[in-house]
PDB file of C-alpha atoms in Angstrom:
ATOM      1  CA  UNK A  25      -0.134   0.149   0.016  1.00  0.00           C
ATOM      2  CA  UNK A  26       2.712   2.199   0.793  1.00  0.00           C
ATOM      3  CA  UNK A  27       4.154   1.804  -2.866  1.00  0.00           C
ATOM      4  CA  UNK A  28       0.566   2.594  -4.204  1.00  0.00           C
ATOM      5  CA  UNK A  29       0.657   5.839  -2.412  1.00  0.00           C
ATOM      6  CA  UNK A  30       4.059   6.796  -3.645  1.00  0.00           C
ATOM      7  CA  UNK A  31       3.173   6.352  -7.094  1.00  0.00           C
ATOM      8  CA  UNK A  32      -0.076   7.884  -6.831  1.00  0.00           C
ATOM      9  CA  UNK A  33       1.458  11.099  -5.197  1.00  0.00           C
ATOM     10  CA  UNK A  34       3.818  11.314  -8.000  1.00  0.00           C
ATOM     11  CA  UNK A  35       0.937  11.113 -10.597  1.00  0.00           C
ATOM     12  CA  UNK A  36      -1.033  14.025  -8.529  1.00  0.00           C
ATOM     13  CA  UNK A  37       2.183  16.159  -8.584  1.00  0.00           C
ATOM     14  CA  UNK A  38       3.010  15.430 -12.133  1.00  0.00           C
ATOM     15  CA  UNK A  39      -0.416  17.251 -12.997  1.00  0.00           C
ATOM     16  CA  UNK A  40      -0.591  19.619  -9.918  1.00  0.00           C
ATOM     17  CA  UNK A  41       3.207  20.915 -10.140  1.00  0.00           C
ATOM     18  CA  UNK A  42       3.177  24.656 -10.540  1.00  0.00           C
ATOM     19  CA  UNK A  43       6.268  24.423 -12.423  1.00  0.00           C
ATOM     20  CA  UNK A  44       4.703  22.130 -15.058  1.00  0.00           C
ATOM     21  CA  UNK A  45       1.488  24.014 -15.691  1.00  0.00           C
ATOM     22  CA  UNK A  46       1.212  22.767 -19.119  1.00  0.00           C
ATOM     23  CA  UNK A  47      -0.957  19.736 -18.024  1.00  0.00           C
ATOM     24  CA  UNK A  48      -3.261  22.387 -16.336  1.00  0.00           C
ATOM     25  CA  UNK A  49      -3.399  24.490 -19.162  1.00  0.00           C
ATOM     26  CA  UNK A  50      -4.679  21.574 -21.365  1.00  0.00           C
ATOM     27  CA  UNK A  51      -7.141  20.726 -18.900  1.00  0.00           C
ATOM     28  CA  UNK A  52      -8.552  24.276 -18.519  1.00  0.00           C
ATOM     29  CA  UNK A  53      -8.700  24.140 -22.530  1.00  0.00           C
ATOM     30  CA  UNK A  54     -10.514  21.110 -22.573  1.00  0.00           C
ATOM     31  CA  UNK A  55     -13.076  21.932 -19.625  1.00  0.00           C
ATOM     32  CA  UNK A  56     -14.240  25.486 -20.302  1.00  0.00           C
ATOM     33  CA  UNK A  57     -16.619  24.729 -23.105  1.00  0.00           C
ATOM     34  CA  UNK A  58     -18.637  22.555 -20.446  1.00  0.00           C
ATOM     35  CA  UNK A  59     -20.627  22.918 -17.292  1.00  0.00           C
ATOM     36  CA  UNK A  60     -21.495  20.856 -14.384  1.00  0.00           C
ATOM     37  CA  UNK A  61     -24.384  19.164 -16.265  1.00  0.00           C
ATOM     38  CA  UNK A  62     -21.749  17.743 -18.618  1.00  0.00           C
ATOM     39  CA  UNK A  63     -19.793  16.014 -16.180  1.00  0.00           C
ATOM     40  CA  UNK A  64     -20.283  12.595 -17.916  1.00  0.00           C
ATOM     41  CA  UNK A  65     -18.818  13.952 -21.016  1.00  0.00           C
ATOM     42  CA  UNK A  66     -15.815  15.694 -19.260  1.00  0.00           C
ATOM     43  CA  UNK A  67     -15.250  12.633 -17.246  1.00  0.00           C
ATOM     44  CA  UNK A  68     -15.064  10.424 -20.446  1.00  0.00           C
ATOM     45  CA  UNK A  69     -12.455  13.130 -22.215  1.00  0.00           C
ATOM     46  CA  UNK A  70     -10.354  13.326 -18.960  1.00  0.00           C
ATOM     47  CA  UNK A  71     -10.164   9.551 -18.713  1.00  0.00           C
ATOM     48  CA  UNK A  72      -9.666   9.163 -22.679  1.00  0.00           C
ATOM     49  CA  UNK A  73      -6.606  11.598 -21.987  1.00  0.00           C
ATOM     50  CA  UNK A  74      -5.318   9.528 -19.061  1.00  0.00           C
ATOM     51  CA  UNK A  75      -5.472   6.429 -21.307  1.00  0.00           C
ATOM     52  CA  UNK A  76      -3.470   8.000 -23.890  1.00  0.00           C
ATOM     53  CA  UNK A  77      -1.101   9.405 -21.314  1.00  0.00           C
ATOM     54  CA  UNK A  78      -0.738   5.614 -19.886  1.00  0.00           C
ATOM     55  CA  UNK A  79      -0.278   4.151 -23.195  1.00  0.00           C
ATOM     56  CA  UNK A  80       2.401   6.442 -24.251  1.00  0.00           C
ATOM     57  CA  UNK A  81       4.233   5.474 -20.993  1.00  0.00           C
ATOM     58  CA  UNK A  82       3.783   1.798 -21.467  1.00  0.00           C
ATOM     59  CA  UNK A  83       5.173   2.001 -24.851  1.00  0.00           C
ATOM     60  CA  UNK A  84       8.173   3.765 -23.569  1.00  0.00           C
ATOM     61  CA  UNK A  85       8.890   1.574 -20.828  1.00  0.00           C
ATOM     62  CA  UNK A  86       8.948  -1.257 -23.001  1.00  0.00           C
ATOM     63  CA  UNK A  87      11.089   0.631 -25.309  1.00  0.00           C
ATOM     64  CA  UNK A  88       8.941   0.196 -28.240  1.00  0.00           C
ATOM     65  CA  UNK A  89       8.697   4.024 -28.998  1.00  0.00           C
ATOM     66  CA  UNK A  90      11.306   6.624 -27.921  1.00  0.00           C
ATOM     67  CA  UNK A  91      10.830  10.159 -29.147  1.00  0.00           C
ATOM     68  CA  UNK A  92      13.234  13.014 -28.946  1.00  0.00           C
ATOM     69  CA  UNK A  93      12.463  14.998 -25.922  1.00  0.00           C
ATOM     70  CA  UNK A  94      12.898  18.335 -27.815  1.00  0.00           C
ATOM     71  CA  UNK A  95      10.294  17.423 -30.147  1.00  0.00           C
ATOM     72  CA  UNK A  96       7.685  16.246 -27.599  1.00  0.00           C
ATOM     73  CA  UNK A  97       8.376  19.572 -25.473  1.00  0.00           C
ATOM     74  CA  UNK A  98       7.521  21.336 -28.857  1.00  0.00           C
ATOM     75  CA  UNK A  99       4.254  19.353 -29.467  1.00  0.00           C
ATOM     76  CA  UNK A 100       2.888  19.596 -26.071  1.00  0.00           C
ATOM     77  CA  UNK A 101       2.193  23.549 -26.157  1.00  0.00           C
ATOM     78  CA  UNK A 102       0.878  22.887 -29.734  1.00  0.00           C
ATOM     79  CA  UNK A 103      -2.041  20.211 -28.438  1.00  0.00           C
ATOM     80  CA  UNK A 104      -2.982  23.138 -25.892  1.00  0.00           C
ATOM     81  CA  UNK A 105      -2.983  25.952 -28.616  1.00  0.00           C
ATOM     82  CA  UNK A 106      -5.082  23.559 -30.947  1.00  0.00           C
ATOM     83  CA  UNK A 107      -7.529  22.803 -28.078  1.00  0.00           C
ATOM     84  CA  UNK A 108      -7.873  26.415 -27.285  1.00  0.00           C
ATOM     85  CA  UNK A 109      -8.470  27.215 -30.973  1.00  0.00           C
ATOM     86  CA  UNK A 110     -10.939  24.606 -31.382  1.00  0.00           C
ATOM     87  CA  UNK A 111     -12.839  26.366 -28.380  1.00  0.00           C
ATOM     88  CA  UNK A 112     -12.718  29.694 -30.080  1.00  0.00           C
ATOM     89  CA  UNK A 113     -14.062  28.245 -33.194  1.00  0.00           C
ATOM     90  CA  UNK A 114     -17.095  26.233 -31.460  1.00  0.00           C
ATOM     91  CA  UNK A 115     -17.632  28.645 -28.629  1.00  0.00           C
ATOM     92  CA  UNK A 116     -21.443  29.032 -28.430  1.00  0.00           C
ATOM     93  CA  UNK A 117     -22.521  26.430 -31.023  1.00  0.00           C
ATOM     94  CA  UNK A 118     -24.252  23.208 -30.321  1.00  0.00           C
ATOM     95  CA  UNK A 119     -21.697  20.822 -31.663  1.00  0.00           C
ATOM     96  CA  UNK A 120     -20.700  20.497 -27.931  1.00  0.00           C
ATOM     97  CA  UNK A 121     -23.701  18.219 -27.486  1.00  0.00           C
ATOM     98  CA  UNK A 122     -23.027  16.236 -30.591  1.00  0.00           C
ATOM     99  CA  UNK A 123     -20.704  13.196 -31.384  1.00  0.00           C
ATOM    100  CA  UNK A 124     -17.798  13.109 -28.906  1.00  0.00           C
ATOM    101  CA  UNK A 125     -15.651  10.715 -31.292  1.00  0.00           C
ATOM    102  CA  UNK A 126     -13.592  13.668 -32.961  1.00  0.00           C
ATOM    103  CA  UNK A 127     -12.798  15.309 -29.617  1.00  0.00           C
ATOM    104  CA  UNK A 128     -12.443  12.147 -28.037  1.00  0.00           C
ATOM    105  CA  UNK A 129      -9.787  10.724 -30.661  1.00  0.00           C
ATOM    106  CA  UNK A 130      -7.815  14.058 -30.346  1.00  0.00           C
ATOM    107  CA  UNK A 131      -7.861  14.008 -26.574  1.00  0.00           C
ATOM    108  CA  UNK A 132      -6.457  10.290 -26.765  1.00  0.00           C
ATOM    109  CA  UNK A 133      -3.785  11.341 -29.243  1.00  0.00           C
ATOM    110  CA  UNK A 134      -2.865  14.484 -27.155  1.00  0.00           C
ATOM    111  CA  UNK A 135      -2.700  12.255 -24.069  1.00  0.00           C
ATOM    112  CA  UNK A 136      -0.123  10.066 -25.969  1.00  0.00           C
ATOM    113  CA  UNK A 137       1.854  13.153 -26.738  1.00  0.00           C
ATOM    114  CA  UNK A 138       1.879  14.462 -22.974  1.00  0.00           C
ATOM    115  CA  UNK A 139       2.867  10.902 -21.825  1.00  0.00           C
ATOM    116  CA  UNK A 140       5.755  10.778 -24.266  1.00  0.00           C
ATOM    117  CA  UNK A 141       6.943  14.155 -22.597  1.00  0.00           C
ATOM    118  CA  UNK A 142       7.018  12.551 -19.208  1.00  0.00           C
ATOM    119  CA  UNK A 143       8.446   9.026 -20.103  1.00  0.00           C
ATOM    120  CA  UNK A 144      12.257   9.703 -19.555  1.00  0.00           C
ATOM    121  CA  UNK A 145      11.462  10.857 -16.047  1.00  0.00           C
ATOM    122  CA  UNK A 146       9.137   8.089 -15.178  1.00  0.00           C
ATOM    123  CA  UNK A 147      11.490   5.533 -16.634  1.00  0.00           C
ATOM    124  CA  UNK A 148      14.527   7.286 -14.148  1.00  0.00           C
ATOM    125  CA  UNK A 149      12.460   6.913 -11.103  1.00  0.00           C
ATOM    126  CA  UNK A 150      11.473   3.267 -11.463  1.00  0.00           C
ATOM    127  CA  UNK A 151      14.235   0.603 -10.970  1.00  0.00           C
ATOM    128  CA  UNK A 152      13.877  -2.841 -12.474  1.00  0.00           C
ATOM    129  CA  UNK A 153      12.975  -4.326 -15.548  1.00  0.00           C
ATOM    130  CA  UNK A 154      10.005  -2.919 -17.652  1.00  0.00           C
ATOM    131  CA  UNK A 155       7.542  -5.872 -16.432  1.00  0.00           C
ATOM    132  CA  UNK A 156       8.051  -4.555 -12.893  1.00  0.00           C
ATOM    133  CA  UNK A 157       7.016  -1.040 -13.971  1.00  0.00           C
ATOM    134  CA  UNK A 158       3.627  -2.082 -14.893  1.00  0.00           C
ATOM    135  CA  UNK A 159       1.923  -1.832 -11.642  1.00  0.00           C
ATOM    136  CA  UNK A 160       3.625   1.351 -10.697  1.00  0.00           C
ATOM    137  CA  UNK A 161       2.555   2.827 -13.755  1.00  0.00           C
ATOM    138  CA  UNK A 162      -1.235   2.073 -13.097  1.00  0.00           C
ATOM    139  CA  UNK A 163      -1.088   3.507  -9.609  1.00  0.00           C
ATOM    140  CA  UNK A 164       0.585   6.856 -11.196  1.00  0.00           C
ATOM    141  CA  UNK A 165      -2.130   6.644 -13.682  1.00  0.00           C
ATOM    142  CA  UNK A 166      -4.762   6.753 -10.871  1.00  0.00           C
ATOM    143  CA  UNK A 167      -2.942   9.526  -9.301  1.00  0.00           C
ATOM    144  CA  UNK A 168      -2.955  11.279 -12.858  1.00  0.00           C
ATOM    145  CA  UNK A 169      -6.747  10.816 -13.128  1.00  0.00           C
ATOM    146  CA  UNK A 170      -7.541  11.906  -9.725  1.00  0.00           C
ATOM    147  CA  UNK A 171      -5.430  15.351  -9.999  1.00  0.00           C
ATOM    148  CA  UNK A 172      -7.232  15.957 -13.560  1.00  0.00           C
ATOM    149  CA  UNK A 173     -10.603  15.595 -11.904  1.00  0.00           C
ATOM    150  CA  UNK A 174      -9.452  18.220  -9.273  1.00  0.00           C
ATOM    151  CA  UNK A 175      -8.473  20.579 -11.885  1.00  0.00           C
ATOM    152  CA  UNK A 176     -11.704  19.995 -13.804  1.00  0.00           C
ATOM    153  CA  UNK A 177     -13.864  20.608 -10.757  1.00  0.00           C
ATOM    154  CA  UNK A 178     -11.746  23.800  -9.984  1.00  0.00           C
ATOM    155  CA  UNK A 179     -12.267  25.059 -13.552  1.00  0.00           C
ATOM    156  CA  UNK A 180     -16.030  24.302 -13.453  1.00  0.00           C
ATOM    157  CA  UNK A 181     -16.524  25.839 -10.097  1.00  0.00           C
ATOM    158  CA  UNK A 182     -14.703  29.024 -11.527  1.00  0.00           C
ATOM    159  CA  UNK A 183     -16.963  28.975 -14.607  1.00  0.00           C
ATOM    160  CA  UNK A 184     -20.182  28.914 -12.385  1.00  0.00           C
ATOM    161  CA  UNK A 185     -18.983  31.664 -10.143  1.00  0.00           C
ATOM    162  CA  UNK A 186     -18.060  33.793 -13.060  1.00  0.00           C
ATOM    163  CA  UNK A 187     -21.286  33.057 -14.989  1.00  0.00           C
ATOM    164  CA  UNK A 188     -23.390  33.248 -11.778  1.00  0.00           C
ATOM    165  CA  UNK A 189     -22.015  36.385 -10.004  1.00  0.00           C
ATOM    166  CA  UNK A 190     -20.624  38.613 -12.758  1.00  0.00           C
ATOM    167  CA  UNK A 191     -23.071  37.627 -15.336  1.00  0.00           C
ATOM    168  CA  UNK A 192     -20.825  36.303 -17.839  1.00  0.00           C
ATOM    169  CA  UNK A 193     -22.287  34.130 -20.570  1.00  0.00           C
ATOM    170  CA  UNK A 194     -21.009  30.708 -21.191  1.00  0.00           C
ATOM    171  CA  UNK A 195     -19.510  31.795 -24.631  1.00  0.00           C
ATOM    172  CA  UNK A 196     -17.926  34.776 -23.322  1.00  0.00           C
ATOM    173  CA  UNK A 197     -16.297  32.659 -20.460  1.00  0.00           C
ATOM    174  CA  UNK A 198     -15.079  30.068 -23.028  1.00  0.00           C
ATOM    175  CA  UNK A 199     -13.718  32.713 -25.250  1.00  0.00           C
ATOM    176  CA  UNK A 200     -11.794  34.484 -22.494  1.00  0.00           C
ATOM    177  CA  UNK A 201     -10.483  31.587 -20.949  1.00  0.00           C
ATOM    178  CA  UNK A 202      -9.333  30.168 -24.332  1.00  0.00           C
ATOM    179  CA  UNK A 203      -7.555  33.430 -25.143  1.00  0.00           C
ATOM    180  CA  UNK A 204      -5.674  33.401 -21.643  1.00  0.00           C
ATOM    181  CA  UNK A 205      -4.684  30.109 -22.586  1.00  0.00           C
ATOM    182  CA  UNK A 206      -3.458  30.983 -25.965  1.00  0.00           C
ATOM    183  CA  UNK A 207      -1.799  34.002 -24.462  1.00  0.00           C
ATOM    184  CA  UNK A 208       0.201  31.758 -22.043  1.00  0.00           C
ATOM    185  CA  UNK A 209       1.188  28.873 -24.343  1.00  0.00           C
ATOM    186  CA  UNK A 210       2.172  31.143 -27.529  1.00  0.00           C
ATOM    187  CA  UNK A 211       5.470  32.234 -25.795  1.00  0.00           C
ATOM    188  CA  UNK A 212       6.073  28.494 -24.761  1.00  0.00           C
ATOM    189  CA  UNK A 213       6.211  27.796 -28.584  1.00  0.00           C
ATOM    190  CA  UNK A 214       7.931  30.557 -29.667  1.00  0.00           C
ATOM    191  CA  UNK A 215      10.935  29.894 -26.952  1.00  0.00           C
ATOM    192  CA  UNK A 216      11.131  26.261 -27.441  1.00  0.00           C
ATOM    193  CA  UNK A 217      14.607  25.358 -28.187  1.00  0.00           C
ATOM    194  CA  UNK A 218      13.466  23.473 -31.410  1.00  0.00           C
ATOM    195  CA  UNK A 219      13.560  26.771 -33.326  1.00  0.00           C
ATOM    196  CA  UNK A 220      17.521  27.186 -32.331  1.00  0.00           C
ATOM    197  CA  UNK A 221      18.996  24.455 -34.716  1.00  0.00           C
TER     198      UNK A 221
END
């Protein structure tokens, strides 16, 4: 049980680490178009992201996939930017209630990219052969899922407060928050070492 809490807490801190806020930015962009009444859809999207993230770590742990860290560190803010721009173009439209297939597939893909970004560190903290890393990996995934749910609840609470107390409509809140995310993530893309070849 002690080992479970160790890896569960690593998963929590991976998402909630103030220095690694890219994960939180992605969750903000993913959540802002929704309200509490959409909790099933949000939970599905968050879980799909965790599945993609965990799948990427599994591929990495078994050395099936290795990706240059600089490339992944460039792609992570791109995934956040794409999600935020998607919100800008769909804010206030009824498409949010339609099929989840497209956004679900994109969310899994983005989870894979984010998982690859964490793979080198994850492998370094786990001694032993790949098969010994599988159980800790799933304990870590549970920590990620729990932290993501906490972030989603915080975003939904903020949305509710802003819309109720300050009379913001949902569309405006989505546009403002997505623009905020874009404003934070564009400098990360511009300053990425990939441009300094």
